[in-house]
């Protein structure tokens, strides 16, 4: 995996963790963080597929 894929995966995991803890605690606007997590996950998949297709 390239650094771009690792960075996108790390950002996705961190956003998911923040969203799950924030939803449990009751922080406002967690639906926006969840949407960002989903978008970040799809970007990670796109980067991973692109990285795998180069080889």
Short mmCIF file of N, CA and C in Angstrom, two decimals:
data_model
loop_
_atom_site.label_atom_id
_atom_site.label_comp_id
_atom_site.label_asym_id
_atom_site.label_seq_id
_atom_site.Cartn_x
_atom_site.Cartn_y
_atom_site.Cartn_z
N UNK A 1 0.83 -1.18 0.00
CA UNK A 1 0.00 0.00 0.00
C UNK A 1 0.88 1.24 0.00
N UNK A 2 0.43 2.23 -0.71
CA UNK A 2 1.17 3.48 -0.74
C UNK A 2 0.80 4.34 0.48
N UNK A 3 1.53 5.42 0.63
CA UNK A 3 1.26 6.31 1.77
C UNK A 3 -0.12 6.95 1.64
N UNK A 4 -0.57 7.19 0.41
CA UNK A 4 -1.87 7.80 0.21
C UNK A 4 -2.98 6.89 0.73
N UNK A 5 -2.87 5.61 0.46
CA UNK A 5 -3.88 4.65 0.92
C UNK A 5 -3.83 4.52 2.44
N UNK A 6 -2.63 4.46 3.01
CA UNK A 6 -2.50 4.35 4.46
C UNK A 6 -3.06 5.59 5.16
N UNK A 7 -2.81 6.76 4.59
CA UNK A 7 -3.32 7.99 5.17
C UNK A 7 -4.85 8.03 5.11
N UNK A 8 -5.42 7.64 3.97
CA UNK A 8 -6.88 7.64 3.83
C UNK A 8 -7.51 6.62 4.77
N UNK A 9 -6.88 5.47 4.93
CA UNK A 9 -7.40 4.46 5.84
C UNK A 9 -7.32 4.93 7.29
N UNK A 10 -6.23 5.58 7.65
CA UNK A 10 -6.09 6.12 9.00
C UNK A 10 -7.12 7.19 9.30
N UNK A 11 -7.38 8.07 8.33
CA UNK A 11 -8.38 9.12 8.51
C UNK A 11 -9.78 8.51 8.65
N UNK A 12 -10.04 7.47 7.87
CA UNK A 12 -11.34 6.81 7.95
C UNK A 12 -11.55 6.17 9.32
N UNK A 13 -10.53 5.49 9.80
CA UNK A 13 -10.66 4.85 11.12
C UNK A 13 -10.82 5.87 12.23
N UNK A 14 -10.10 6.97 12.15
CA UNK A 14 -10.22 8.00 13.19
C UNK A 14 -11.59 8.66 13.15
N UNK A 15 -12.10 8.96 11.96
CA UNK A 15 -13.43 9.55 11.86
C UNK A 15 -14.50 8.59 12.37
N UNK A 16 -14.34 7.31 12.06
CA UNK A 16 -15.30 6.32 12.55
C UNK A 16 -15.29 6.21 14.07
N UNK A 17 -14.10 6.27 14.65
CA UNK A 17 -13.99 6.21 16.11
C UNK A 17 -14.60 7.45 16.76
N UNK A 18 -14.33 8.61 16.19
CA UNK A 18 -14.91 9.85 16.72
C UNK A 18 -16.43 9.82 16.62
N UNK A 19 -16.93 9.34 15.48
CA UNK A 19 -18.38 9.30 15.29
C UNK A 19 -19.05 8.32 16.24
N UNK A 20 -18.43 7.17 16.46
CA UNK A 20 -19.05 6.19 17.36
C UNK A 20 -19.04 6.67 18.80
N UNK A 21 -17.93 7.25 19.24
CA UNK A 21 -17.87 7.77 20.61
C UNK A 21 -18.81 8.97 20.76
N UNK A 22 -18.82 9.85 19.77
CA UNK A 22 -19.69 11.01 19.84
C UNK A 22 -21.16 10.64 19.83
N UNK A 23 -21.53 9.61 19.09
CA UNK A 23 -22.92 9.17 19.08
C UNK A 23 -23.29 8.55 20.42
N UNK A 24 -22.38 7.82 21.02
CA UNK A 24 -22.63 7.22 22.33
C UNK A 24 -22.78 8.28 23.41
N UNK A 25 -21.93 9.30 23.38
CA UNK A 25 -21.95 10.35 24.40
C UNK A 25 -23.11 11.32 24.16
N UNK A 26 -23.49 11.48 22.89
CA UNK A 26 -24.60 12.37 22.59
C UNK A 26 -24.17 13.71 22.03
N UNK A 27 -22.99 13.77 21.44
CA UNK A 27 -22.54 15.02 20.85
C UNK A 27 -23.41 15.36 19.64
N UNK A 28 -23.63 16.67 19.41
CA UNK A 28 -24.42 17.06 18.24
C UNK A 28 -23.61 16.93 16.95
N UNK A 29 -24.31 16.90 15.83
CA UNK A 29 -23.74 16.90 14.48
C UNK A 29 -22.91 15.65 14.17
N UNK A 30 -23.22 14.54 14.79
CA UNK A 30 -22.47 13.32 14.50
C UNK A 30 -22.87 12.71 13.17
N UNK A 31 -24.07 13.06 12.65
CA UNK A 31 -24.45 12.55 11.33
C UNK A 31 -23.55 13.12 10.24
N UNK A 32 -23.04 14.33 10.44
CA UNK A 32 -22.11 14.90 9.47
C UNK A 32 -20.78 14.15 9.51
N UNK A 33 -20.34 13.79 10.70
CA UNK A 33 -19.09 13.03 10.83
C UNK A 33 -19.26 11.63 10.23
N UNK A 34 -20.44 11.05 10.41
CA UNK A 34 -20.69 9.74 9.81
C UNK A 34 -20.69 9.81 8.28
N UNK A 35 -21.24 10.87 7.72
CA UNK A 35 -21.21 11.06 6.27
C UNK A 35 -19.78 11.23 5.79
N UNK A 36 -18.98 12.00 6.52
CA UNK A 36 -17.57 12.16 6.17
C UNK A 36 -16.82 10.84 6.25
N UNK A 37 -17.18 10.01 7.22
CA UNK A 37 -16.56 8.70 7.35
C UNK A 37 -16.87 7.82 6.15
N UNK A 38 -18.11 7.84 5.70
CA UNK A 38 -18.50 7.04 4.54
C UNK A 38 -17.79 7.52 3.28
N UNK A 39 -17.71 8.83 3.10
CA UNK A 39 -17.01 9.39 1.93
C UNK A 39 -15.53 9.04 1.99
N UNK A 40 -14.95 9.14 3.17
CA UNK A 40 -13.54 8.80 3.33
C UNK A 40 -13.30 7.31 3.07
N UNK A 41 -14.23 6.46 3.46
CA UNK A 41 -14.10 5.03 3.21
C UNK A 41 -14.12 4.74 1.71
N UNK A 42 -15.03 5.39 0.98
CA UNK A 42 -15.08 5.18 -0.46
C UNK A 42 -13.84 5.73 -1.16
N UNK A 43 -13.31 6.84 -0.68
CA UNK A 43 -12.05 7.34 -1.24
C UNK A 43 -10.90 6.37 -0.98
N UNK A 44 -10.91 5.75 0.20
CA UNK A 44 -9.89 4.75 0.50
C UNK A 44 -10.00 3.57 -0.45
N UNK A 45 -11.22 3.13 -0.71
CA UNK A 45 -11.40 2.03 -1.66
C UNK A 45 -10.94 2.40 -3.06
N UNK A 46 -11.23 3.62 -3.49
CA UNK A 46 -10.81 4.08 -4.82
C UNK A 46 -9.29 4.13 -4.89
N UNK A 47 -8.66 4.69 -3.86
CA UNK A 47 -7.19 4.75 -3.84
C UNK A 47 -6.59 3.35 -3.84
N UNK A 48 -7.19 2.44 -3.08
CA UNK A 48 -6.67 1.07 -3.01
C UNK A 48 -6.81 0.35 -4.35
N UNK A 49 -7.95 0.49 -5.00
CA UNK A 49 -8.15 -0.14 -6.30
C UNK A 49 -7.20 0.45 -7.34
N UNK A 50 -7.02 1.76 -7.31
CA UNK A 50 -6.09 2.39 -8.24
C UNK A 50 -4.65 1.93 -7.98
N UNK A 51 -4.29 1.82 -6.71
CA UNK A 51 -2.95 1.37 -6.36
C UNK A 51 -2.73 -0.08 -6.79
N UNK A 52 -3.73 -0.92 -6.64
CA UNK A 52 -3.59 -2.32 -7.02
C UNK A 52 -3.55 -2.48 -8.54
N UNK A 53 -4.22 -1.59 -9.26
CA UNK A 53 -4.27 -1.73 -10.72
C UNK A 53 -2.95 -1.28 -11.37
N UNK A 54 -2.16 -0.49 -10.66
CA UNK A 54 -0.88 -0.03 -11.21
C UNK A 54 0.13 -1.17 -11.29
N UNK A 55 0.00 -2.17 -10.43
CA UNK A 55 0.98 -3.26 -10.39
C UNK A 55 0.77 -4.26 -11.49
#
